[in-house]
PDB file of C-alpha atoms in Angstrom:
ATOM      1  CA  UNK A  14      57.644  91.874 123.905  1.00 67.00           C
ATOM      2  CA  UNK A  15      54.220  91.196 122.536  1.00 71.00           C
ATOM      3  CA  UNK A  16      54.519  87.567 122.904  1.00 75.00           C
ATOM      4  CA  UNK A  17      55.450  88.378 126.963  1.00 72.00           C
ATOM      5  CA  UNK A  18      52.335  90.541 127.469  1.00 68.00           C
ATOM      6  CA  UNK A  19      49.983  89.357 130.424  1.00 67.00           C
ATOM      7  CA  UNK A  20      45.786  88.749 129.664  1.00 64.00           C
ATOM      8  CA  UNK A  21      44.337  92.472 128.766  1.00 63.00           C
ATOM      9  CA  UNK A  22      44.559  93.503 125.034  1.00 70.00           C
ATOM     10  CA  UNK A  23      47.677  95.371 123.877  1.00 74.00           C
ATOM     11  CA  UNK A  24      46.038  98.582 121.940  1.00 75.00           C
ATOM     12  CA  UNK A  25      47.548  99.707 118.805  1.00 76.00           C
ATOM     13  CA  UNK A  26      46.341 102.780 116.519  1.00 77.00           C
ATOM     14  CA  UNK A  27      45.133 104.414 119.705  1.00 80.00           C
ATOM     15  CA  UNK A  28      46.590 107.997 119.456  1.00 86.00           C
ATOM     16  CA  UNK A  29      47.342 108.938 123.005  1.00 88.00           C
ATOM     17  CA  UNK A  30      46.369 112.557 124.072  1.00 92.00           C
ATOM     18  CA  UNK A  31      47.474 112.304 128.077  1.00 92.00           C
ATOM     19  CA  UNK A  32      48.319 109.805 130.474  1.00 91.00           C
ATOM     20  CA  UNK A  33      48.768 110.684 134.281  1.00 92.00           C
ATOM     21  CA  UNK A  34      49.047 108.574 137.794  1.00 92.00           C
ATOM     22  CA  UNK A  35      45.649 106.523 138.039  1.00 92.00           C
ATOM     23  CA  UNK A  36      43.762 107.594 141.196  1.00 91.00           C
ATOM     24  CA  UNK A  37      42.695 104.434 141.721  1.00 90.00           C
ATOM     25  CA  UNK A  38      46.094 102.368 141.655  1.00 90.00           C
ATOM     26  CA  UNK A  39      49.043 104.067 142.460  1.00 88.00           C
ATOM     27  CA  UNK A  40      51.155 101.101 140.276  1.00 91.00           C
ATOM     28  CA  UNK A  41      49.373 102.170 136.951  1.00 92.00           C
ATOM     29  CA  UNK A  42      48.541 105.080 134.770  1.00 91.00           C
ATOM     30  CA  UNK A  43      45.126 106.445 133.810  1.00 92.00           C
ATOM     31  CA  UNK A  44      45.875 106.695 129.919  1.00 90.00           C
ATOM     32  CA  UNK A  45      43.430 108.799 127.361  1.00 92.00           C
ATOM     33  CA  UNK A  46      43.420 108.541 124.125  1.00 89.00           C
ATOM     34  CA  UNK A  47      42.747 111.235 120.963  1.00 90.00           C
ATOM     35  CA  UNK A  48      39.242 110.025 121.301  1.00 88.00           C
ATOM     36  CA  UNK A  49      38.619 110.711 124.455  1.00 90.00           C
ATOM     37  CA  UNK A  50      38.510 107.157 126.151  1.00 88.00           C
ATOM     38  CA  UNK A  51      40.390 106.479 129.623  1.00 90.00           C
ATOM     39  CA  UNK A  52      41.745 103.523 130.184  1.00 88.00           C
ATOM     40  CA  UNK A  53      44.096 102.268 133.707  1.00 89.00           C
ATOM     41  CA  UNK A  54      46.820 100.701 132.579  1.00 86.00           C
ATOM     42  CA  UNK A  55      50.091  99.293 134.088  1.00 84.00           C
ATOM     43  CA  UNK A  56      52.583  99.846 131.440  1.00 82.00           C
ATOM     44  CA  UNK A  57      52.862 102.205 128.861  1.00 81.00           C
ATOM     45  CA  UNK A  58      54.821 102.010 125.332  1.00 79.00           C
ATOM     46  CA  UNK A  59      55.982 104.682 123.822  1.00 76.00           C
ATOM     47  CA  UNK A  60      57.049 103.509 120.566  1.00 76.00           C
ATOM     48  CA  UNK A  61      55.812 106.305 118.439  1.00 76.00           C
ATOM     49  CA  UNK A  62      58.671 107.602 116.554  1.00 74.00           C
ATOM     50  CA  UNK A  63      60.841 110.930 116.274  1.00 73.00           C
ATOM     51  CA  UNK A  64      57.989 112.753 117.022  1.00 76.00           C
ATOM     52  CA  UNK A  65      56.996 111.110 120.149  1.00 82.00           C
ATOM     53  CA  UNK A  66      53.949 112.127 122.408  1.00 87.00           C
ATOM     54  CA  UNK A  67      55.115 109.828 125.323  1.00 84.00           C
ATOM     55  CA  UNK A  68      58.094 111.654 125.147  1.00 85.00           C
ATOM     56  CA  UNK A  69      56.802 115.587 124.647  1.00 87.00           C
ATOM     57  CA  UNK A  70      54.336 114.629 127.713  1.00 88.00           C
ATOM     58  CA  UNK A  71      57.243 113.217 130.206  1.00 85.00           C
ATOM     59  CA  UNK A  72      59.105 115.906 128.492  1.00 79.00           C
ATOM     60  CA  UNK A  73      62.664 114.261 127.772  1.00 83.00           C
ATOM     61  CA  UNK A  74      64.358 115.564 125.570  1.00 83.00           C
ATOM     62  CA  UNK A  75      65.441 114.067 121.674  1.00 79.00           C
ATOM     63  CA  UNK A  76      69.062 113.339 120.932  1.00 80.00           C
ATOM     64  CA  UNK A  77      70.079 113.539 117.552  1.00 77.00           C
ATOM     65  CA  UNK A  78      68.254 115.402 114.563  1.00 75.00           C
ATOM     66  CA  UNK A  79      64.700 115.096 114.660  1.00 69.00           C
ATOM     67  CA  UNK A  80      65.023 115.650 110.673  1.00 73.00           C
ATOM     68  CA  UNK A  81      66.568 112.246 110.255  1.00 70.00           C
ATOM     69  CA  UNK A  82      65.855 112.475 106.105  1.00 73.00           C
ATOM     70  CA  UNK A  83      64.685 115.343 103.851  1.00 77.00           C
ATOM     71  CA  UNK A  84      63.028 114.002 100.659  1.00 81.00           C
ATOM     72  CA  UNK A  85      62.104 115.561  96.926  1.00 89.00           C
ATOM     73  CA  UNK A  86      59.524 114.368  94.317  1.00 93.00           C
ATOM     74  CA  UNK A  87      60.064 114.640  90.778  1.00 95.00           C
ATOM     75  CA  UNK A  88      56.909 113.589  89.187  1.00 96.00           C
ATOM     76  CA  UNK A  89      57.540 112.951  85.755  1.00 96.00           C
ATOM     77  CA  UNK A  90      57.594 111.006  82.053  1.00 96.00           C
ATOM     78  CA  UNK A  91      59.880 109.249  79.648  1.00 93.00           C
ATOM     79  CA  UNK A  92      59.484 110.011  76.299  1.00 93.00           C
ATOM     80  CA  UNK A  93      60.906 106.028  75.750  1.00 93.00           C
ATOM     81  CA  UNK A  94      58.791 103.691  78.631  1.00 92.00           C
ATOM     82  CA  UNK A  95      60.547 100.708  76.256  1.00 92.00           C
ATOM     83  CA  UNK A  96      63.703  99.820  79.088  1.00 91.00           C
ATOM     84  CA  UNK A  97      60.508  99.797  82.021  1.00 91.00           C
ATOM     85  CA  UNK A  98      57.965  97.537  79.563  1.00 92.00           C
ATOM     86  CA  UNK A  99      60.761  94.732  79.694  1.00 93.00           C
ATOM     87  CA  UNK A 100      61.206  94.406  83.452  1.00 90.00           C
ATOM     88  CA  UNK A 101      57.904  95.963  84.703  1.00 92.00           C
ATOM     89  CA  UNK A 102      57.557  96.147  88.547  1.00 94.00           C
ATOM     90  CA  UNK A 103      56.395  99.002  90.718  1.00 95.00           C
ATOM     91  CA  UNK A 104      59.585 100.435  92.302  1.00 95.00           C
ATOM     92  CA  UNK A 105      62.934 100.452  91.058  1.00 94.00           C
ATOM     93  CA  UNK A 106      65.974 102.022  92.630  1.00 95.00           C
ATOM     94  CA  UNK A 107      69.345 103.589  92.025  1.00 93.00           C
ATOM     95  CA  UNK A 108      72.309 104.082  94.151  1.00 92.00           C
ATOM     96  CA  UNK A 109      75.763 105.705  92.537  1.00 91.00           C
ATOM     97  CA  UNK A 110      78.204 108.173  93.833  1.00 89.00           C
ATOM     98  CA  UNK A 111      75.630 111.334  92.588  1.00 85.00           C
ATOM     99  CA  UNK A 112      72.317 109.937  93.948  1.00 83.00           C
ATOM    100  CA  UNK A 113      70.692 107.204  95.899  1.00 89.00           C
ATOM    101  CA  UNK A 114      66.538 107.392  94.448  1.00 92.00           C
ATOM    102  CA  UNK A 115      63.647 105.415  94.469  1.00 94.00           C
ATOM    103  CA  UNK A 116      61.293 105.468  91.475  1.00 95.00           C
ATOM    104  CA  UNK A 117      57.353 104.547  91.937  1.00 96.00           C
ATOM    105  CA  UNK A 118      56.013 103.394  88.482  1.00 95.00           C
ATOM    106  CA  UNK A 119      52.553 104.738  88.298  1.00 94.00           C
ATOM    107  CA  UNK A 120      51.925 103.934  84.666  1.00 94.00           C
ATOM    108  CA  UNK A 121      54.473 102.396  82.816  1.00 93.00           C
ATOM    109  CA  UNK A 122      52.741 102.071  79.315  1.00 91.00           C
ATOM    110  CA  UNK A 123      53.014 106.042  79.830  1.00 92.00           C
ATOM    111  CA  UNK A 124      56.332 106.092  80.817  1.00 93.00           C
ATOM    112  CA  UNK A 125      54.845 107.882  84.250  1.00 96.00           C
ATOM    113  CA  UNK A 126      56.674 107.873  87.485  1.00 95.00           C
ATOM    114  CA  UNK A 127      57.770 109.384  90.160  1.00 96.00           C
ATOM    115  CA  UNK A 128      61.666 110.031  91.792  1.00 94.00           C
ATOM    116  CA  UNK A 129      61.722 110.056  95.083  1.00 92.00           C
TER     117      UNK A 129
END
């Protein structure tokens, strides 16, 4: 899509606050961002996730479960780091019948991580 997109900059990490007909062309929106700034524009992406504001501003509604994943962390220690010292990395993961978990080394000489 990017690679199709005419001469003007594409914006991205421009939270959008409102967006509304422009006065000025009737083919594009006046679009304003968190920051206050207005910009006419003639197409308008909303590709902001389960929580969309294109989508609470049109309003459509969701379909599906907005809570797509619920997640705990166990921060915690290993009294033996010895198994993590001889294949060090930064994330390792488990999947089995009982659990599927991610765990975030944060110091492994300490036998620190954390289960997500």
């Amino acid at each position: 899509m990017l690679s199709q997109t005419p001469a003007p900059p594409v914006m991205f990490s421009s939270p959008l606050k409102s967006f509304s007909p422009s006065p000025s062309d009737p083919s594009a929106l006046s679009v304003t961002t968190e920051g206050g700034v207005t910009y006419t524009s003639k197409y308008l992406v909303g590709a902001d996730g389960a929580h969309s504001t294109v989508r609470n501003l049109l309003p459509l509604n969701f379909d599906g479960d907005p809570s797509i994943q619920s997640l705990m962390n166990v921060h915690f220690r290993t009294s033996d780091p010895s198994p993590l010292e001889k294949n060090p990395a930064m994330l390792y993961f488990t999947y089995n019948s009982s659990a599927i978990a991610a765990f975030v080394a944060h110091d492994i000489s300490r036998g620190e991580l954390v289960a997500q």
